[in-house]
Amino acid sequence: SMFDPELMEKIGKVAGTELRYYEHNTDHDHLILFGPTVDLARDPRWGRNEECYGEDPFLAGESVKAYTKGLVGTNPDYYRASPSLKHFYANNNEKDRASSSSNIEPRTKHEYYYRAFRPAIKAGYALGVMTSYNEINGLPAMINPDVNNICKKQWGMKYAVTDGADVSQTVNEHKYTKNHAETLALAIKNGTDLMCEDPALVTRSIKCALDSGLLTEKELDKAVYNALCPRFLLGEFNPPENNPYLHIPQSSVNCFKSRVLNLQA
């Protein structure tokens, strides 16, 4: 709530620099982010208000745009990190969020919820979104056609990832589909490319979807392409010596300058 996009960009740069340091100095992959949380705090009883940027769609959209610009950086060949804005959308409800439906009229969808997500995606700083657990007007968010029709086709987004274990929940909690193969086919057809789910379940279900004709190889290829896109933009497949972020010193992590910036924010 500091109303300062310039400061938000500086914070994003610090976060992205530290991410790159940990990427090259630990055994973990850190660069495709599950965040920041953009979904709006429409109701203070939500319980996760500290994660997001308040209730105003314009302020949230501009803050997230600046923060993700700092995360991504200015190098035209190497993204510093790849933000995945979450949770798309109308997730600002904690109780029964794995099975409940957020019933949203079109004006609220476009002028309120989507208004916060759009700026960072259209500017090219946020390559993806993470879908939400809830249903939207009775349709599980991971198979929401707006992921493809609006986020990708209108705003230029590259990929979408599910929230954790949401493939299973679409069958077990929402009871929207009869099996995981059907869930995955619907998700991929509607623009969700990456499944944050048990790998064995996904592999088995994809094969079943292909064998049963629920999904075509061409549709699967498109999802694979979309999933690889951020990894190419992060330079994952480039020669290491070309990486401008390879030799970030430990002195850049949690340093005095960053602490002062944190205090200022």
PDB file of N, CA, C and O in Angstrom, residues 207-258:
ATOM      1  N   LYS A 207      -1.458 -40.400 -20.932  1.00  0.00           N
ATOM      2  CA  LYS A 207      -1.482 -41.553 -21.848  1.00  0.00           C
ATOM      3  C   LYS A 207      -2.905 -42.046 -22.071  1.00  0.00           C
ATOM      4  O   LYS A 207      -3.299 -42.359 -23.199  1.00  0.00           O
ATOM      5  N   CYS A 208      -3.671 -42.078 -21.012  1.00  0.00           N
ATOM      6  CA  CYS A 208      -5.067 -42.521 -21.111  1.00  0.00           C
ATOM      7  C   CYS A 208      -5.870 -41.553 -21.976  1.00  0.00           C
ATOM      8  O   CYS A 208      -6.679 -41.976 -22.815  1.00  0.00           O
ATOM      9  N   ALA A 209      -5.636 -40.255 -21.801  1.00  0.00           N
ATOM     10  CA  ALA A 209      -6.358 -39.246 -22.588  1.00  0.00           C
ATOM     11  C   ALA A 209      -6.014 -39.358 -24.064  1.00  0.00           C
ATOM     12  O   ALA A 209      -6.892 -39.210 -24.937  1.00  0.00           O
ATOM     13  N   LEU A 210      -4.752 -39.624 -24.382  1.00  0.00           N
ATOM     14  CA  LEU A 210      -4.338 -39.798 -25.773  1.00  0.00           C
ATOM     15  C   LEU A 210      -4.938 -41.072 -26.371  1.00  0.00           C
ATOM     16  O   LEU A 210      -5.467 -41.067 -27.487  1.00  0.00           O
ATOM     17  N   ASP A 211      -4.848 -42.158 -25.617  1.00  0.00           N
ATOM     18  CA  ASP A 211      -5.333 -43.449 -26.114  1.00  0.00           C
ATOM     19  C   ASP A 211      -6.846 -43.453 -26.341  1.00  0.00           C
ATOM     20  O   ASP A 211      -7.344 -44.136 -27.244  1.00  0.00           O
ATOM     21  N   SER A 212      -7.567 -42.699 -25.513  1.00  0.00           N
ATOM     22  CA  SER A 212      -9.026 -42.697 -25.605  1.00  0.00           C
ATOM     23  C   SER A 212      -9.568 -41.605 -26.521  1.00  0.00           C
ATOM     24  O   SER A 212     -10.785 -41.492 -26.707  1.00  0.00           O
ATOM     25  N   GLY A 213      -8.677 -40.796 -27.084  1.00  0.00           N
ATOM     26  CA  GLY A 213      -9.110 -39.751 -28.005  1.00  0.00           C
ATOM     27  C   GLY A 213      -9.609 -38.482 -27.343  1.00  0.00           C
ATOM     28  O   GLY A 213     -10.124 -37.581 -28.020  1.00  0.00           O
ATOM     29  N   LEU A 214      -9.457 -38.380 -26.031  1.00  0.00           N
ATOM     30  CA  LEU A 214      -9.854 -37.150 -25.342  1.00  0.00           C
ATOM     31  C   LEU A 214      -8.908 -35.993 -25.666  1.00  0.00           C
ATOM     32  O   LEU A 214      -9.286 -34.822 -25.587  1.00  0.00           O
ATOM     33  N   LEU A 215      -7.676 -36.351 -26.030  1.00  0.00           N
ATOM     34  CA  LEU A 215      -6.633 -35.366 -26.285  1.00  0.00           C
ATOM     35  C   LEU A 215      -5.853 -35.795 -27.516  1.00  0.00           C
ATOM     36  O   LEU A 215      -5.600 -36.991 -27.711  1.00  0.00           O
ATOM     37  N   THR A 216      -5.469 -34.836 -28.363  1.00  0.00           N
ATOM     38  CA  THR A 216      -4.657 -35.164 -29.533  1.00  0.00           C
ATOM     39  C   THR A 216      -3.184 -34.880 -29.247  1.00  0.00           C
ATOM     40  O   THR A 216      -2.836 -34.092 -28.360  1.00  0.00           O
ATOM     41  N   GLU A 217      -2.329 -35.521 -30.015  1.00  0.00           N
ATOM     42  CA  GLU A 217      -0.893 -35.301 -29.869  1.00  0.00           C
ATOM     43  C   GLU A 217      -0.535 -33.842 -30.174  1.00  0.00           C
ATOM     44  O   GLU A 217       0.349 -33.257 -29.533  1.00  0.00           O
ATOM     45  N   LYS A 218      -1.232 -33.238 -31.120  1.00  0.00           N
ATOM     46  CA  LYS A 218      -0.987 -31.838 -31.461  1.00  0.00           C
ATOM     47  C   LYS A 218      -1.303 -30.915 -30.286  1.00  0.00           C
ATOM     48  O   LYS A 218      -0.567 -29.963 -30.001  1.00  0.00           O
ATOM     49  N   GLU A 219      -2.393 -31.205 -29.590  1.00  0.00           N
ATOM     50  CA  GLU A 219      -2.757 -30.404 -28.417  1.00  0.00           C
ATOM     51  C   GLU A 219      -1.735 -30.561 -27.301  1.00  0.00           C
ATOM     52  O   GLU A 219      -1.364 -29.591 -26.628  1.00  0.00           O
ATOM     53  N   LEU A 220      -1.247 -31.773 -27.126  1.00  0.00           N
ATOM     54  CA  LEU A 220      -0.224 -32.022 -26.110  1.00  0.00           C
ATOM     55  C   LEU A 220       1.085 -31.334 -26.469  1.00  0.00           C
ATOM     56  O   LEU A 220       1.745 -30.743 -25.604  1.00  0.00           O
ATOM     57  N   ASP A 221       1.445 -31.392 -27.754  1.00  0.00           N
ATOM     58  CA  ASP A 221       2.671 -30.713 -28.212  1.00  0.00           C
ATOM     59  C   ASP A 221       2.611 -29.212 -27.908  1.00  0.00           C
ATOM     60  O   ASP A 221       3.620 -28.607 -27.517  1.00  0.00           O
ATOM     61  N   LYS A 222       1.459 -28.618 -28.091  1.00  0.00           N
ATOM     62  CA  LYS A 222       1.302 -27.183 -27.838  1.00  0.00           C
ATOM     63  C   LYS A 222       1.528 -26.884 -26.356  1.00  0.00           C
ATOM     64  O   LYS A 222       2.188 -25.897 -26.000  1.00  0.00           O
ATOM     65  N   ALA A 223       0.994 -27.733 -25.482  1.00  0.00           N
ATOM     66  CA  ALA A 223       1.187 -27.542 -24.045  1.00  0.00           C
ATOM     67  C   ALA A 223       2.655 -27.706 -23.660  1.00  0.00           C
ATOM     68  O   ALA A 223       3.177 -26.954 -22.827  1.00  0.00           O
ATOM     69  N   VAL A 224       3.328 -28.671 -24.272  1.00  0.00           N
ATOM     70  CA  VAL A 224       4.758 -28.874 -24.009  1.00  0.00           C
ATOM     71  C   VAL A 224       5.553 -27.652 -24.460  1.00  0.00           C
ATOM     72  O   VAL A 224       6.446 -27.170 -23.748  1.00  0.00           O
ATOM     73  N   TYR A 225       5.217 -27.128 -25.634  1.00  0.00           N
ATOM     74  CA  TYR A 225       5.880 -25.923 -26.136  1.00  0.00           C
ATOM     75  C   TYR A 225       5.699 -24.767 -25.148  1.00  0.00           C
ATOM     76  O   TYR A 225       6.653 -24.056 -24.816  1.00  0.00           O
ATOM     77  N   ASN A 226       4.481 -24.572 -24.686  1.00  0.00           N
ATOM     78  CA  ASN A 226       4.196 -23.482 -23.744  1.00  0.00           C
ATOM     79  C   ASN A 226       4.945 -23.667 -22.432  1.00  0.00           C
ATOM     80  O   ASN A 226       5.425 -22.701 -21.839  1.00  0.00           O
ATOM     81  N   ALA A 227       5.050 -24.914 -21.991  1.00  0.00           N
ATOM     82  CA  ALA A 227       5.759 -25.195 -20.740  1.00  0.00           C
ATOM     83  C   ALA A 227       7.254 -24.947 -20.865  1.00  0.00           C
ATOM     84  O   ALA A 227       7.914 -24.536 -19.903  1.00  0.00           O
ATOM     85  N   LEU A 228       7.798 -25.174 -22.039  1.00  0.00           N
ATOM     86  CA  LEU A 228       9.232 -24.958 -22.267  1.00  0.00           C
ATOM     87  C   LEU A 228       9.583 -23.491 -22.482  1.00  0.00           C
ATOM     88  O   LEU A 228      10.722 -23.078 -22.253  1.00  0.00           O
ATOM     89  N   CYS A 229       8.601 -22.697 -22.906  1.00  0.00           N
ATOM     90  CA  CYS A 229       8.858 -21.297 -23.269  1.00  0.00           C
ATOM     91  C   CYS A 229       9.574 -20.515 -22.162  1.00  0.00           C
ATOM     92  O   CYS A 229      10.598 -19.870 -22.433  1.00  0.00           O
ATOM     93  N   PRO A 230       9.102 -20.517 -20.903  1.00  0.00           N
ATOM     94  CA  PRO A 230       9.828 -19.754 -19.883  1.00  0.00           C
ATOM     95  C   PRO A 230      11.226 -20.284 -19.625  1.00  0.00           C
ATOM     96  O   PRO A 230      12.135 -19.511 -19.290  1.00  0.00           O
ATOM     97  N   ARG A 231      11.417 -21.566 -19.796  1.00  0.00           N
ATOM     98  CA  ARG A 231      12.739 -22.148 -19.551  1.00  0.00           C
ATOM     99  C   ARG A 231      13.748 -21.662 -20.601  1.00  0.00           C
ATOM    100  O   ARG A 231      14.914 -21.435 -20.277  1.00  0.00           O
ATOM    101  N   PHE A 232      13.285 -21.487 -21.833  1.00  0.00           N
ATOM    102  CA  PHE A 232      14.167 -20.910 -22.856  1.00  0.00           C
ATOM    103  C   PHE A 232      14.469 -19.448 -22.547  1.00  0.00           C
ATOM    104  O   PHE A 232      15.612 -19.002 -22.677  1.00  0.00           O
ATOM    105  N   LEU A 233      13.442 -18.694 -22.148  1.00  0.00           N
ATOM    106  CA  LEU A 233      13.640 -17.278 -21.854  1.00  0.00           C
ATOM    107  C   LEU A 233      14.507 -17.065 -20.608  1.00  0.00           C
ATOM    108  O   LEU A 233      15.147 -16.031 -20.464  1.00  0.00           O
ATOM    109  N   LEU A 234      14.557 -18.042 -19.728  1.00  0.00           N
ATOM    110  CA  LEU A 234      15.440 -17.977 -18.559  1.00  0.00           C
ATOM    111  C   LEU A 234      16.873 -18.390 -18.906  1.00  0.00           C
ATOM    112  O   LEU A 234      17.767 -18.293 -18.067  1.00  0.00           O
ATOM    113  N   GLY A 235      17.070 -18.869 -20.138  1.00  0.00           N
ATOM    114  CA  GLY A 235      18.410 -19.252 -20.571  1.00  0.00           C
ATOM    115  C   GLY A 235      18.842 -20.627 -20.120  1.00  0.00           C
ATOM    116  O   GLY A 235      20.037 -20.953 -20.163  1.00  0.00           O
ATOM    117  N   GLU A 236      17.898 -21.455 -19.755  1.00  0.00           N
ATOM    118  CA  GLU A 236      18.233 -22.768 -19.197  1.00  0.00           C
ATOM    119  C   GLU A 236      19.004 -23.653 -20.168  1.00  0.00           C
ATOM    120  O   GLU A 236      19.829 -24.468 -19.752  1.00  0.00           O
ATOM    121  N   PHE A 237      18.776 -23.480 -21.458  1.00  0.00           N
ATOM    122  CA  PHE A 237      19.400 -24.351 -22.451  1.00  0.00           C
ATOM    123  C   PHE A 237      20.574 -23.672 -23.168  1.00  0.00           C
ATOM    124  O   PHE A 237      21.108 -24.218 -24.130  1.00  0.00           O
ATOM    125  N   ASN A 238      20.944 -22.490 -22.706  1.00  0.00           N
ATOM    126  CA  ASN A 238      22.067 -21.762 -23.298  1.00  0.00           C
ATOM    127  C   ASN A 238      23.392 -22.185 -22.671  1.00  0.00           C
ATOM    128  O   ASN A 238      23.419 -22.715 -21.557  1.00  0.00           O
ATOM    129  N   PRO A 239      24.516 -21.935 -23.353  1.00  0.00           N
ATOM    130  CA  PRO A 239      25.821 -22.217 -22.737  1.00  0.00           C
ATOM    131  C   PRO A 239      25.990 -21.415 -21.448  1.00  0.00           C
ATOM    132  O   PRO A 239      25.673 -20.221 -21.411  1.00  0.00           O
ATOM    133  N   PRO A 240      26.477 -22.043 -20.380  1.00  0.00           N
ATOM    134  CA  PRO A 240      26.611 -21.353 -19.089  1.00  0.00           C
ATOM    135  C   PRO A 240      27.429 -20.069 -19.158  1.00  0.00           C
ATOM    136  O   PRO A 240      27.124 -19.096 -18.462  1.00  0.00           O
ATOM    137  N   GLU A 241      28.439 -20.044 -20.022  1.00  0.00           N
ATOM    138  CA  GLU A 241      29.306 -18.858 -20.082  1.00  0.00           C
ATOM    139  C   GLU A 241      28.583 -17.615 -20.614  1.00  0.00           C
ATOM    140  O   GLU A 241      29.064 -16.488 -20.445  1.00  0.00           O
ATOM    141  N   ASN A 242      27.407 -17.809 -21.234  1.00  0.00           N
ATOM    142  CA  ASN A 242      26.644 -16.662 -21.743  1.00  0.00           C
ATOM    143  C   ASN A 242      25.691 -16.075 -20.706  1.00  0.00           C
ATOM    144  O   ASN A 242      25.088 -15.024 -20.942  1.00  0.00           O
ATOM    145  N   ASN A 243      25.565 -16.742 -19.569  1.00  0.00           N
ATOM    146  CA  ASN A 243      24.576 -16.352 -18.561  1.00  0.00           C
ATOM    147  C   ASN A 243      25.057 -15.128 -17.786  1.00  0.00           C
ATOM    148  O   ASN A 243      26.055 -15.203 -17.058  1.00  0.00           O
ATOM    149  N   PRO A 244      24.352 -13.992 -17.887  1.00  0.00           N
ATOM    150  CA  PRO A 244      24.798 -12.780 -17.191  1.00  0.00           C
ATOM    151  C   PRO A 244      24.579 -12.838 -15.686  1.00  0.00           C
ATOM    152  O   PRO A 244      25.085 -11.976 -14.958  1.00  0.00           O
ATOM    153  N   TYR A 245      23.821 -13.836 -15.218  1.00  0.00           N
ATOM    154  CA  TYR A 245      23.505 -13.933 -13.788  1.00  0.00           C
ATOM    155  C   TYR A 245      24.265 -15.059 -13.092  1.00  0.00           C
ATOM    156  O   TYR A 245      23.942 -15.429 -11.964  1.00  0.00           O
ATOM    157  N   LEU A 246      25.278 -15.597 -13.757  1.00  0.00           N
ATOM    158  CA  LEU A 246      25.947 -16.789 -13.240  1.00  0.00           C
ATOM    159  C   LEU A 246      26.838 -16.505 -12.029  1.00  0.00           C
ATOM    160  O   LEU A 246      26.982 -17.347 -11.151  1.00  0.00           O
ATOM    161  N   HIS A 247      27.408 -15.321 -11.953  1.00  0.00           N
ATOM    162  CA  HIS A 247      28.422 -15.059 -10.926  1.00  0.00           C
ATOM    163  C   HIS A 247      27.972 -13.981  -9.943  1.00  0.00           C
ATOM    164  O   HIS A 247      28.733 -13.083  -9.596  1.00  0.00           O
ATOM    165  N   ILE A 248      26.727 -14.086  -9.491  1.00  0.00           N
ATOM    166  CA  ILE A 248      26.236 -13.160  -8.472  1.00  0.00           C
ATOM    167  C   ILE A 248      26.885 -13.528  -7.138  1.00  0.00           C
ATOM    168  O   ILE A 248      26.787 -14.672  -6.686  1.00  0.00           O
ATOM    169  N   PRO A 249      27.570 -12.599  -6.476  1.00  0.00           N
ATOM    170  CA  PRO A 249      28.276 -12.939  -5.230  1.00  0.00           C
ATOM    171  C   PRO A 249      27.326 -13.091  -4.046  1.00  0.00           C
ATOM    172  O   PRO A 249      26.222 -12.523  -4.032  1.00  0.00           O
ATOM    173  N   GLN A 250      27.738 -13.863  -3.073  1.00  0.00           N
ATOM    174  CA  GLN A 250      26.930 -14.039  -1.865  1.00  0.00           C
ATOM    175  C   GLN A 250      26.709 -12.706  -1.145  1.00  0.00           C
ATOM    176  O   GLN A 250      25.715 -12.525  -0.448  1.00  0.00           O
ATOM    177  N   SER A 251      27.633 -11.788  -1.330  1.00  0.00           N
ATOM    178  CA  SER A 251      27.512 -10.474  -0.695  1.00  0.00           C
ATOM    179  C   SER A 251      26.310  -9.688  -1.197  1.00  0.00           C
ATOM    180  O   SER A 251      25.915  -8.686  -0.583  1.00  0.00           O
ATOM    181  N   SER A 252      25.694 -10.128  -2.299  1.00  0.00           N
ATOM    182  CA  SER A 252      24.496  -9.470  -2.818  1.00  0.00           C
ATOM    183  C   SER A 252      23.222  -9.939  -2.124  1.00  0.00           C
ATOM    184  O   SER A 252      22.159  -9.339  -2.312  1.00  0.00           O
ATOM    185  N   VAL A 253      23.325 -11.021  -1.349  1.00  0.00           N
ATOM    186  CA  VAL A 253      22.154 -11.627  -0.713  1.00  0.00           C
ATOM    187  C   VAL A 253      22.015 -11.111   0.721  1.00  0.00           C
ATOM    188  O   VAL A 253      22.957 -11.185   1.509  1.00  0.00           O
ATOM    189  N   ASN A 254      20.839 -10.582   1.031  1.00  0.00           N
ATOM    190  CA  ASN A 254      20.567 -10.071   2.375  1.00  0.00           C
ATOM    191  C   ASN A 254      21.625  -9.045   2.799  1.00  0.00           C
ATOM    192  O   ASN A 254      22.077  -9.017   3.931  1.00  0.00           O
ATOM    193  N   CYS A 255      22.002  -8.182   1.862  1.00  0.00           N
ATOM    194  CA  CYS A 255      23.049  -7.200   2.119  1.00  0.00           C
ATOM    195  C   CYS A 255      22.459  -5.935   2.764  1.00  0.00           C
ATOM    196  O   CYS A 255      21.239  -5.759   2.838  1.00  0.00           O
ATOM    197  N   PHE A 256      23.330  -5.062   3.194  1.00  0.00           N
ATOM    198  CA  PHE A 256      22.895  -3.844   3.890  1.00  0.00           C
ATOM    199  C   PHE A 256      21.994  -2.988   2.998  1.00  0.00           C
ATOM    200  O   PHE A 256      20.963  -2.467   3.438  1.00  0.00           O
ATOM    201  N   LYS A 257      22.366  -2.838   1.729  1.00  0.00           N
ATOM    202  CA  LYS A 257      21.589  -2.022   0.802  1.00  0.00           C
ATOM    203  C   LYS A 257      20.170  -2.567   0.645  1.00  0.00           C
ATOM    204  O   LYS A 257      19.191  -1.796   0.605  1.00  0.00           O
ATOM    205  N   SER A 258      20.048  -3.891   0.571  1.00  0.00           N
ATOM    206  CA  SER A 258      18.721  -4.505   0.439  1.00  0.00           C
ATOM    207  C   SER A 258      17.909  -4.335   1.714  1.00  0.00           C
ATOM    208  O   SER A 258      16.691  -4.136   1.676  1.00  0.00           O
TER     209      SER A 258
END
